[in-house]
PDB file of C-alpha atoms in Angstrom:
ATOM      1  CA  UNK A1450      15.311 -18.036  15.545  1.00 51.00           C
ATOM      2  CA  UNK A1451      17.053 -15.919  18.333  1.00 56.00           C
ATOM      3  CA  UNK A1452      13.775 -13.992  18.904  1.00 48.00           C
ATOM      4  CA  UNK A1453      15.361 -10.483  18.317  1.00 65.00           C
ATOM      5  CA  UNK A1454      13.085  -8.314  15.835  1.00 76.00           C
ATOM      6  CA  UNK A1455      14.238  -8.181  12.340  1.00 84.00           C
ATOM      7  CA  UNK A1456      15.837  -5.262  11.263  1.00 91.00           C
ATOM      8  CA  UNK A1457      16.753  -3.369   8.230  1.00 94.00           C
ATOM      9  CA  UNK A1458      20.514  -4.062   8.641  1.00 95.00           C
ATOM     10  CA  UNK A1459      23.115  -5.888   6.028  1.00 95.00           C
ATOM     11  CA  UNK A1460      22.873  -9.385   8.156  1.00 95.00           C
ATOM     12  CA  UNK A1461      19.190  -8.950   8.000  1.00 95.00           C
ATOM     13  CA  UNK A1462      18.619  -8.197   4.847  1.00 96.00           C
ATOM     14  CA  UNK A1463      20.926 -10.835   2.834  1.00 96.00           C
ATOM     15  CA  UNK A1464      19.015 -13.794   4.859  1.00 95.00           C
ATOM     16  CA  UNK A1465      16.619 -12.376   4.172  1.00 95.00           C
ATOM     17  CA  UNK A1466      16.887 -12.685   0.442  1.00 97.00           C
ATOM     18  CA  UNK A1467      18.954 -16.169   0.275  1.00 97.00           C
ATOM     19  CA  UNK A1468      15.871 -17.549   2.195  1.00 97.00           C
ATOM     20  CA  UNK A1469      13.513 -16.119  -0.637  1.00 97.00           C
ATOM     21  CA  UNK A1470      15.911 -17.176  -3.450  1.00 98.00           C
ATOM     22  CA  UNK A1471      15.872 -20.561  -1.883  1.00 97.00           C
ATOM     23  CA  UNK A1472      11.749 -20.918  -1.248  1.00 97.00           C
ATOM     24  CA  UNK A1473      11.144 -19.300  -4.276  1.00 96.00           C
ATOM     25  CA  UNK A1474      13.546 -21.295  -6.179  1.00 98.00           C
ATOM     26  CA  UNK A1475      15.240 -18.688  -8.281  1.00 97.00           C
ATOM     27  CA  UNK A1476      18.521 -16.641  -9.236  1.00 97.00           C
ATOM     28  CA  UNK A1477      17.009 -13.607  -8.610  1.00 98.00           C
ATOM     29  CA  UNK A1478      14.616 -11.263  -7.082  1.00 98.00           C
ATOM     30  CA  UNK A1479      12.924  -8.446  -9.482  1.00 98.00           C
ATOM     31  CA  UNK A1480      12.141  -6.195  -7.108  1.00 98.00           C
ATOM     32  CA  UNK A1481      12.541  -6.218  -3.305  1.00 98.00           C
ATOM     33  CA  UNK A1482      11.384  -3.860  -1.337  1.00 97.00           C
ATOM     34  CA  UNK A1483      11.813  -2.525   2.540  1.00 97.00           C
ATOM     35  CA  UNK A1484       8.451  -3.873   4.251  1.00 94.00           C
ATOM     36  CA  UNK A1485       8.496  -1.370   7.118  1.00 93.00           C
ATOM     37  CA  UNK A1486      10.677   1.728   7.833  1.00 95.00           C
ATOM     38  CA  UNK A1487      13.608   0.605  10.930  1.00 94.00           C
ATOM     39  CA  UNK A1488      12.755   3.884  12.133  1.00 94.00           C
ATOM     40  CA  UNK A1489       9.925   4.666  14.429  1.00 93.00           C
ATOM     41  CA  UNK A1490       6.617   6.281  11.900  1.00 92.00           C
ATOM     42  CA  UNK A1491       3.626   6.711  13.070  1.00 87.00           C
ATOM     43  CA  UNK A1492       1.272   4.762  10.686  1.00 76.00           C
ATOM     44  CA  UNK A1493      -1.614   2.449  10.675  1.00 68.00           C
ATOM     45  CA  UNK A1494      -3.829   4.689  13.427  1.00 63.00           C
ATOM     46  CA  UNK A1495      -1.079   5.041  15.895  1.00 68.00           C
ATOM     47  CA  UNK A1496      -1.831   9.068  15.622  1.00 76.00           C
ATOM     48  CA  UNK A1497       0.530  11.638  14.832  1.00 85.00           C
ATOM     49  CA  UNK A1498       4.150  12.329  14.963  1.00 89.00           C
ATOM     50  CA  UNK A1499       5.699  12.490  17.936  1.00 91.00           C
ATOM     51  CA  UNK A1500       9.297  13.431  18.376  1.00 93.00           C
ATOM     52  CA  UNK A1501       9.822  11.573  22.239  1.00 93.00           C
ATOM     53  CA  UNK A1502       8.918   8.321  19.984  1.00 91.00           C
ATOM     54  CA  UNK A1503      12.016   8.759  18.232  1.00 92.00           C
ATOM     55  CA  UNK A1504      14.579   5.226  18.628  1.00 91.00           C
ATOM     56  CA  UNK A1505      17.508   4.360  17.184  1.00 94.00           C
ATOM     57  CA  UNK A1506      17.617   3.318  13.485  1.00 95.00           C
ATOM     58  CA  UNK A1507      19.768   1.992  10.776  1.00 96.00           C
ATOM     59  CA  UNK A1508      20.637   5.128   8.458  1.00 97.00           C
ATOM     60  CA  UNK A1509      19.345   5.443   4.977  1.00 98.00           C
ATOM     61  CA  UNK A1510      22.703   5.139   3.723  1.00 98.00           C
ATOM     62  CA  UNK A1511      23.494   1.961   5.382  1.00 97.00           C
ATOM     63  CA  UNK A1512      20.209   0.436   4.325  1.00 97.00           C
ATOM     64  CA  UNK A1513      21.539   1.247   0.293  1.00 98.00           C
ATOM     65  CA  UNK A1514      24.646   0.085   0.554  1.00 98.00           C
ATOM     66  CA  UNK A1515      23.332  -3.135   1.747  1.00 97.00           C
ATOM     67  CA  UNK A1516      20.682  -3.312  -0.726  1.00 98.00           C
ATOM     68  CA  UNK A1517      23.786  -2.584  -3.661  1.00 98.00           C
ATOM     69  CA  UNK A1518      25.709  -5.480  -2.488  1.00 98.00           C
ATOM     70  CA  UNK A1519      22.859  -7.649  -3.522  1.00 98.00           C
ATOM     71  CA  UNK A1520      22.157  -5.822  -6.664  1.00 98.00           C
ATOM     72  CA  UNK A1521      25.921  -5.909  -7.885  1.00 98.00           C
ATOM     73  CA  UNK A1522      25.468  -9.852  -7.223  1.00 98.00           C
ATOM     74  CA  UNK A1523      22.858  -9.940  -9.636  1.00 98.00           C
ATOM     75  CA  UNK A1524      20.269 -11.595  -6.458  1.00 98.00           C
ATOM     76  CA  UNK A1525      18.240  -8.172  -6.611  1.00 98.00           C
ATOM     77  CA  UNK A1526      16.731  -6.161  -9.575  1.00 98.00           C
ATOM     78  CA  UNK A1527      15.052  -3.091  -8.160  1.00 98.00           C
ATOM     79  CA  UNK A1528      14.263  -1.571  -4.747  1.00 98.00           C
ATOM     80  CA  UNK A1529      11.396  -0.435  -3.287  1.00 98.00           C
ATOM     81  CA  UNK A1530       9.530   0.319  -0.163  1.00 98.00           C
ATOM     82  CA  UNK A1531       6.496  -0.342   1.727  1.00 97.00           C
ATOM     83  CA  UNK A1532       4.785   1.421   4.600  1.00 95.00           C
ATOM     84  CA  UNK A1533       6.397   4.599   4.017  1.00 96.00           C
ATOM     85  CA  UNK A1534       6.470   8.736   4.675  1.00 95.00           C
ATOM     86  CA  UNK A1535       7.234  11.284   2.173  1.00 97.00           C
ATOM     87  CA  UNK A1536      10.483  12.028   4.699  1.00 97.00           C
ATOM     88  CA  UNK A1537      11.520   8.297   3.847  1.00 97.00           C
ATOM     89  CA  UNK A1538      11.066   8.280   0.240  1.00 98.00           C
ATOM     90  CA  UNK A1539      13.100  11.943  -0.165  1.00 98.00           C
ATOM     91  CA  UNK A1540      15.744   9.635   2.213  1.00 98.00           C
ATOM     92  CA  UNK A1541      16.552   7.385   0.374  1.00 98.00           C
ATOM     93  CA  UNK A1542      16.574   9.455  -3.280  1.00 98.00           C
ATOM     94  CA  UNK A1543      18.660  12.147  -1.451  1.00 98.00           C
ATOM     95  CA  UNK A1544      21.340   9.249  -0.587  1.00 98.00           C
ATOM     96  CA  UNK A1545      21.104   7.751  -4.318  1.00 98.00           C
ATOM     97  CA  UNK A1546      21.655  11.785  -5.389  1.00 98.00           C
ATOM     98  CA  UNK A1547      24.762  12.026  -3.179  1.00 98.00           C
ATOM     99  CA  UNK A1548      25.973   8.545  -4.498  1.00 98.00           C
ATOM    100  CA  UNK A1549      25.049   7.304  -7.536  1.00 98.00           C
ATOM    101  CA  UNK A1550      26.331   3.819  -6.945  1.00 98.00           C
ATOM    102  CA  UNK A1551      23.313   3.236  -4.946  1.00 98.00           C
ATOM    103  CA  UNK A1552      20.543   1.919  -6.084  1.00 98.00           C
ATOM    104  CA  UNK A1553      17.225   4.025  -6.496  1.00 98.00           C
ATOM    105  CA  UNK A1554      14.248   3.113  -5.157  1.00 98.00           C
ATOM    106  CA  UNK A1555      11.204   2.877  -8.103  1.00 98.00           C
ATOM    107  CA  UNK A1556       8.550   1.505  -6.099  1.00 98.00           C
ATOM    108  CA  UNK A1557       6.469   2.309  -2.403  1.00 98.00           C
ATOM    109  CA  UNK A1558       3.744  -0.268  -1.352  1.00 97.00           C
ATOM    110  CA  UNK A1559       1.385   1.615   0.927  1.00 96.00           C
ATOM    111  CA  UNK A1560      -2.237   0.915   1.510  1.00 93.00           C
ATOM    112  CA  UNK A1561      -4.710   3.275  -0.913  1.00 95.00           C
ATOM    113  CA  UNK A1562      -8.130   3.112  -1.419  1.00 95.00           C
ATOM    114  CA  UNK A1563     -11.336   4.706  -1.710  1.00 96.00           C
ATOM    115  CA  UNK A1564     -11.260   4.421   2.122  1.00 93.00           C
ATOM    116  CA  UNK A1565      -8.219   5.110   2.497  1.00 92.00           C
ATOM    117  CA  UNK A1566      -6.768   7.850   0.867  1.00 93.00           C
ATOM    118  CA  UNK A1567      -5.853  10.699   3.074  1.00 92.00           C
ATOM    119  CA  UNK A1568      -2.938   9.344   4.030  1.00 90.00           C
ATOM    120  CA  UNK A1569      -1.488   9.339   0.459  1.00 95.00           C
ATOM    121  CA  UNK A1570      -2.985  11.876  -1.588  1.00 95.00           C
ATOM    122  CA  UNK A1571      -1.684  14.246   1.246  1.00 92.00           C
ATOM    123  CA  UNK A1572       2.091  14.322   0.430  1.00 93.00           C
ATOM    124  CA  UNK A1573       3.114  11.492  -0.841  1.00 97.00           C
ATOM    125  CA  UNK A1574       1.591  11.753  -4.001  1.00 97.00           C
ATOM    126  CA  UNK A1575       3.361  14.818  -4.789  1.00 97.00           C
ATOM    127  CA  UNK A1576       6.746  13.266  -3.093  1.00 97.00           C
ATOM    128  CA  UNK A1577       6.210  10.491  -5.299  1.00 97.00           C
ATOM    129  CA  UNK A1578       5.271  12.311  -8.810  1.00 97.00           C
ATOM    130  CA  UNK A1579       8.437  14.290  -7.971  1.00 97.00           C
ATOM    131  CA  UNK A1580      10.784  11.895  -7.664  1.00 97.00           C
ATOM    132  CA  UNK A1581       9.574   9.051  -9.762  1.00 97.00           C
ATOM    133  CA  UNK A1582       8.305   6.281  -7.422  1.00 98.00           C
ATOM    134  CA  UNK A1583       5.402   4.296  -8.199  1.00 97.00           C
ATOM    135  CA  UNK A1584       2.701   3.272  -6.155  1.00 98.00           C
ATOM    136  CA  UNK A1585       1.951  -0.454  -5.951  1.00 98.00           C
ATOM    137  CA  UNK A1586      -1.493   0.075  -3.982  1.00 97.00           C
ATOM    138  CA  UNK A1587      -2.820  -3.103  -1.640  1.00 94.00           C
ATOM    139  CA  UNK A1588      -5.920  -2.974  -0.119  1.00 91.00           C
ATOM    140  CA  UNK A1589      -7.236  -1.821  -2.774  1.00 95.00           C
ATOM    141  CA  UNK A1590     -10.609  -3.307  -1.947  1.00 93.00           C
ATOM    142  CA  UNK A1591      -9.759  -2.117   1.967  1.00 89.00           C
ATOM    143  CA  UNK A1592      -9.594  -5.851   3.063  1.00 84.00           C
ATOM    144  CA  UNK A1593     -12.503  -6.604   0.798  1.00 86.00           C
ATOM    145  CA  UNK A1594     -15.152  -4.129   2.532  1.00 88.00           C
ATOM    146  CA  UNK A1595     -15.255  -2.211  -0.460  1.00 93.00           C
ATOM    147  CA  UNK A1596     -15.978  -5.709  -2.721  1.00 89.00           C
ATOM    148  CA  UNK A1597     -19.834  -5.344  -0.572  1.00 85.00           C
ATOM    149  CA  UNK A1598     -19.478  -8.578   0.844  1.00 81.00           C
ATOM    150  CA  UNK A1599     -20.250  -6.312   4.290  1.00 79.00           C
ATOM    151  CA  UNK A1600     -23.342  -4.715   3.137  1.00 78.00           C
ATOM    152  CA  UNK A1601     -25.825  -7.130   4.216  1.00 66.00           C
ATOM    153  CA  UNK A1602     -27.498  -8.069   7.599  1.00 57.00           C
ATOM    154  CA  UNK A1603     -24.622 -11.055   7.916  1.00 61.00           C
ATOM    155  CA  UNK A1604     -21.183 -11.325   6.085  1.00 63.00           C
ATOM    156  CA  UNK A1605     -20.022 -14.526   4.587  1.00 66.00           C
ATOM    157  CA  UNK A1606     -18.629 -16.638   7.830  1.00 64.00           C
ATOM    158  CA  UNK A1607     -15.310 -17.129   6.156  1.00 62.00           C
ATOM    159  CA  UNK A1608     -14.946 -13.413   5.638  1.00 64.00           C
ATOM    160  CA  UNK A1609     -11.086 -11.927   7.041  1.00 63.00           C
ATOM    161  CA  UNK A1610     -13.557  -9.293   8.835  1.00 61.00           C
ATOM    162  CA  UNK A1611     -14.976 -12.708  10.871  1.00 61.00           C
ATOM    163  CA  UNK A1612     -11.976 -14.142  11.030  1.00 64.00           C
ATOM    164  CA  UNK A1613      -9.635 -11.512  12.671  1.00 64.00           C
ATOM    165  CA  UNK A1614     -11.178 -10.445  16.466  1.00 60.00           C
ATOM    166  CA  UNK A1615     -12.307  -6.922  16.620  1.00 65.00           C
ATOM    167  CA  UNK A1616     -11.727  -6.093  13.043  1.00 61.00           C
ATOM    168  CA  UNK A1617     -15.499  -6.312  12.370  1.00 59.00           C
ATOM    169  CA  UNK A1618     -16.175  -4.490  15.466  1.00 65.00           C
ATOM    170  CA  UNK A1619     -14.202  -1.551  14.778  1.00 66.00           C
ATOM    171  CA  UNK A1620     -15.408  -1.839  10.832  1.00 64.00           C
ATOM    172  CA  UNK A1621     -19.070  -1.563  11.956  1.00 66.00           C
ATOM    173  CA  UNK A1622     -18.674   1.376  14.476  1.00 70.00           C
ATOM    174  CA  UNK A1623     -16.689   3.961  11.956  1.00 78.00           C
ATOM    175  CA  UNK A1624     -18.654   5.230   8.956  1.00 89.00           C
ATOM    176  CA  UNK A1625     -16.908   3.306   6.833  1.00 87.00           C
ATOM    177  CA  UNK A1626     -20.466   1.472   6.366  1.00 88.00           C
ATOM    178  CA  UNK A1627     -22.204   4.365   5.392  1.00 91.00           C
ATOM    179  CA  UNK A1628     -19.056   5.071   2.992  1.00 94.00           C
ATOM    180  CA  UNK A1629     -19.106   1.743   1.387  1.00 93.00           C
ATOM    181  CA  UNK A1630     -23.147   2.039   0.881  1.00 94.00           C
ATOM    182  CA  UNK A1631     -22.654   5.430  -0.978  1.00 97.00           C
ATOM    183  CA  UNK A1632     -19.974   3.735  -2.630  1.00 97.00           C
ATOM    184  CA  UNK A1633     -21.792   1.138  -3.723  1.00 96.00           C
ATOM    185  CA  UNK A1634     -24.614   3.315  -5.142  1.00 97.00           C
ATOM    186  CA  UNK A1635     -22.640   5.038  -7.446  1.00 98.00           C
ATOM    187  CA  UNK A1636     -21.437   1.367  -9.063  1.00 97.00           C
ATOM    188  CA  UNK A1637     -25.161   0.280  -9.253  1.00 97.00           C
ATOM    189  CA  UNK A1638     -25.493   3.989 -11.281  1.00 97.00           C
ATOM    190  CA  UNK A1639     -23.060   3.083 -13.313  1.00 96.00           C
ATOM    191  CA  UNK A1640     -23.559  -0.551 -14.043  1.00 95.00           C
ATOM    192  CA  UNK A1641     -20.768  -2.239 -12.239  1.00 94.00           C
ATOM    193  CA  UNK A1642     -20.336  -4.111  -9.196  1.00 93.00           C
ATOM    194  CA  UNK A1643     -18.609  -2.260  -6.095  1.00 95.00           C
ATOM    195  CA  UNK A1644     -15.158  -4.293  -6.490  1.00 94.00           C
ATOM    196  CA  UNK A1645     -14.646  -3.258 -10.045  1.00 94.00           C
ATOM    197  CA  UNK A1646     -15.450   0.475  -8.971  1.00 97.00           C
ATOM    198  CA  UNK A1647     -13.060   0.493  -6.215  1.00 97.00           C
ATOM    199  CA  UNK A1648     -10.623  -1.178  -8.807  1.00 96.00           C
ATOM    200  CA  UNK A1649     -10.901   1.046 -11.695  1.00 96.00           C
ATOM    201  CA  UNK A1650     -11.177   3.696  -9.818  1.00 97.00           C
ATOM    202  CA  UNK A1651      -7.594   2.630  -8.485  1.00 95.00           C
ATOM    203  CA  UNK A1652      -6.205   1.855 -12.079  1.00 93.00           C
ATOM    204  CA  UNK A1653      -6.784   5.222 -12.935  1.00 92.00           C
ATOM    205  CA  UNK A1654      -5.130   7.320 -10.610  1.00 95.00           C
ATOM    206  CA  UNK A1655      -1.722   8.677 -12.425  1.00 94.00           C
ATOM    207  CA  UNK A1656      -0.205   8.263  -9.220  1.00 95.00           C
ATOM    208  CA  UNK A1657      -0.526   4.147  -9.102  1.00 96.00           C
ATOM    209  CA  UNK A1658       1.374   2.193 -11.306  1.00 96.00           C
ATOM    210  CA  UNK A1659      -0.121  -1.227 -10.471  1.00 94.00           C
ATOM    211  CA  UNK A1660      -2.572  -2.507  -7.542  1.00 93.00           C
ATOM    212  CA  UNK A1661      -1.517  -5.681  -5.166  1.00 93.00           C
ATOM    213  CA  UNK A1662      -5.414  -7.546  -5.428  1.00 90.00           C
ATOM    214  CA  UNK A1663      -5.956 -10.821  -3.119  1.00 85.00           C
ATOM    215  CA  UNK A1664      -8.315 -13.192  -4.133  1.00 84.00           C
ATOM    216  CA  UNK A1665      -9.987 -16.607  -2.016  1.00 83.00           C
ATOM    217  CA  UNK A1666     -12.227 -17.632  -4.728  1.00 87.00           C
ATOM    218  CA  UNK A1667     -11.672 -17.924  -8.301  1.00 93.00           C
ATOM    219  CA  UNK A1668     -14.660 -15.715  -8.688  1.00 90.00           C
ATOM    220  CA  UNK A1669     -13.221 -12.952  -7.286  1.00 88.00           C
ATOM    221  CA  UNK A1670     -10.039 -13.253  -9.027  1.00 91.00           C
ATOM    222  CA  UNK A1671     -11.809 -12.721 -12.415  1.00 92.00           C
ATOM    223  CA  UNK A1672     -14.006 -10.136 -11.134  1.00 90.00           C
ATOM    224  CA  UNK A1673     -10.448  -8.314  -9.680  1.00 90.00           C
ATOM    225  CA  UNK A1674      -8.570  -9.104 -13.306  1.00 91.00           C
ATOM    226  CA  UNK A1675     -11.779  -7.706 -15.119  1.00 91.00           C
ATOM    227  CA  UNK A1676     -12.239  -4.546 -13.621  1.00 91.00           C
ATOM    228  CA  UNK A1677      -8.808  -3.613 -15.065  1.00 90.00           C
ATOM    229  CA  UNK A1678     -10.049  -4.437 -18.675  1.00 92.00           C
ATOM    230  CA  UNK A1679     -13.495  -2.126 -18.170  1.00 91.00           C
ATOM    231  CA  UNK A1680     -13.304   0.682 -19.869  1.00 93.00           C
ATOM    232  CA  UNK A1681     -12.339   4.435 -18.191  1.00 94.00           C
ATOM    233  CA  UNK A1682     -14.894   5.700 -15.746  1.00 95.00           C
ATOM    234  CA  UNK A1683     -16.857   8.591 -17.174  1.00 95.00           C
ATOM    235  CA  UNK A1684     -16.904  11.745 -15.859  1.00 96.00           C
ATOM    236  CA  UNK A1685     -20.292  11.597 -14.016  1.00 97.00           C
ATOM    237  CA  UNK A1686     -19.015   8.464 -12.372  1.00 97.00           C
ATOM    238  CA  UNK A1687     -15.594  10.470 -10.926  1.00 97.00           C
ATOM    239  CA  UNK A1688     -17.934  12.815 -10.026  1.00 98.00           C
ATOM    240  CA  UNK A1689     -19.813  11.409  -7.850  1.00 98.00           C
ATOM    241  CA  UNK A1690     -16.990   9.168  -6.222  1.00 98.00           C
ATOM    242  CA  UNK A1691     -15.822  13.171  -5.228  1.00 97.00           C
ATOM    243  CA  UNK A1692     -18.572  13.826  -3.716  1.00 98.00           C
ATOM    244  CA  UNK A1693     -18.619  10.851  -1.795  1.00 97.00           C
ATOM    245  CA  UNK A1694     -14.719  11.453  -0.612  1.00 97.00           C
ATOM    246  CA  UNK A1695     -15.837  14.962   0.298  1.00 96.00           C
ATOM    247  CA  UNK A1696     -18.064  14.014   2.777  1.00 95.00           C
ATOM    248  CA  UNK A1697     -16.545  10.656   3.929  1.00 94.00           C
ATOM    249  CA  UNK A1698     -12.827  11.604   3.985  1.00 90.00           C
ATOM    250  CA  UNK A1699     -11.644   9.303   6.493  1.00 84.00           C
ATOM    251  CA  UNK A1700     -14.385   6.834   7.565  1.00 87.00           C
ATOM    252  CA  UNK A1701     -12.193   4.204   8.819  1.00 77.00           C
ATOM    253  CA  UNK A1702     -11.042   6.566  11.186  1.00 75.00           C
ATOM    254  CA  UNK A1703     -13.928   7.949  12.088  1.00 73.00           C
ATOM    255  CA  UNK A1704     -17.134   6.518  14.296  1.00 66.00           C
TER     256      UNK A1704
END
């Protein structure tokens, strides 16, 4: 209401959570997690680290000890993040390994995808196998591109692509097209549609524990909820979603 940005601070943080016990109307929360690092990262195509970026930022610490006062009240289960580094995830289990008191985070919400992988399978993967932390993947469809709702000569008018000014611009002039159409070959191969490739495929990476899947229609939602009941991808099928990978690594990022 004051117009300052939120932050990851104690005062921020507890309305935060009476306003979603109160909305929600509930005792408790089962597991909150940090939406976006209070430190400066360089993520969603905003290039690479850069140390003169640097700002001030609430410790780690600070940001646990916080988060405990709401667990010892019984208003928070679990922790988790979102958006995060492999730096920020070794953070905040260094701090809970100094202190046990704090709680441990058991969850990171980043975006991962056939699309977009790179970013993931890079470090945190390893950062996360390491210390426990499961991936709750969204996107999973990449914003519904990978569902093929894009593939023909005009997407659906209601589409977020349409909806969302220069989204479809910068969708049509990176090779993720040409990813999504190799993509989509490989599920007409192997006898399933292109959302419950990009799905499965998801579900079976040892690395995710569950996806985050968004759904307008209720057709979608039980073409989302069914992929996960399909059974494993065969080899062939891995195979050639490799292959793909290998030559489109980064599409989204790429024109």
């Amino acid at each position: 209401g004051d117009g300052r940005g939120t932050r990851v601070t104690e005062a921020d943080i507890v309305e935060g959570v009476e306003g979603s016990l109160k909305r929600l109307g509930t005792d408790y929360i089962d597991l909150l997690q940090i939406h976006w690092p209070d430190r400066y990262v360089p993520l969603f195509g905003s290039g690479t680290y850069d140390a003169s970026q640097e700002r001030e930022a609430v410790p780690f610490v600070e940001q646990l000890q916080a988060l405990k006062k709401l667990v010892d009240q019984g208003k928070v289960r679990h922790i988790g993040v979102s958006n995060e580094t492999p730096y920020g995830v070794c953070q905040f289990i260094k701090e809970h390994e100094r202190d046990a008191s704090l709680p441990r985070i058991c969850s990171i919400q980043n975006s991962y995808s056939l699309l977009v992988r790179s970013d993931f399978e890079s470090g945190l993967t390893e950062t996360c196998a390491q210390t426990n932390v499961g991936l709750l993947a969204y996107s999973p469809l990449a914003g519904g591109i990978l569902s093929g709702k894009y593939s023909g000569s005009k997407a659906p008018a209601g589409a977020r692509l349409n909806l969302f000014p220069g989204f479809m611009d910068r969708y049509a002039q990176s090779l993720a097209r040409e990813a999504v159409a190799e993509y989509e070959r490989v599920a007409a191969a192997y006898d399933v549609t292109p959302a419950q490739l990009a799905l499965k495929w998801c579900y079976s990476r040892p690395h995710v524990a569950s996806t985050i899947i968004g759904a307008t229609s209720m057709d979608q939602l039980r073409e989302n909820i069914d992929a996960f009941f399909l059974d494993d991808l065969p080899e062939g099928c891995l195979d050639a979603v490799a292959d793909v990978y290998s030559r489109y690594r980064d599409p989204s990022k790429t024109s």
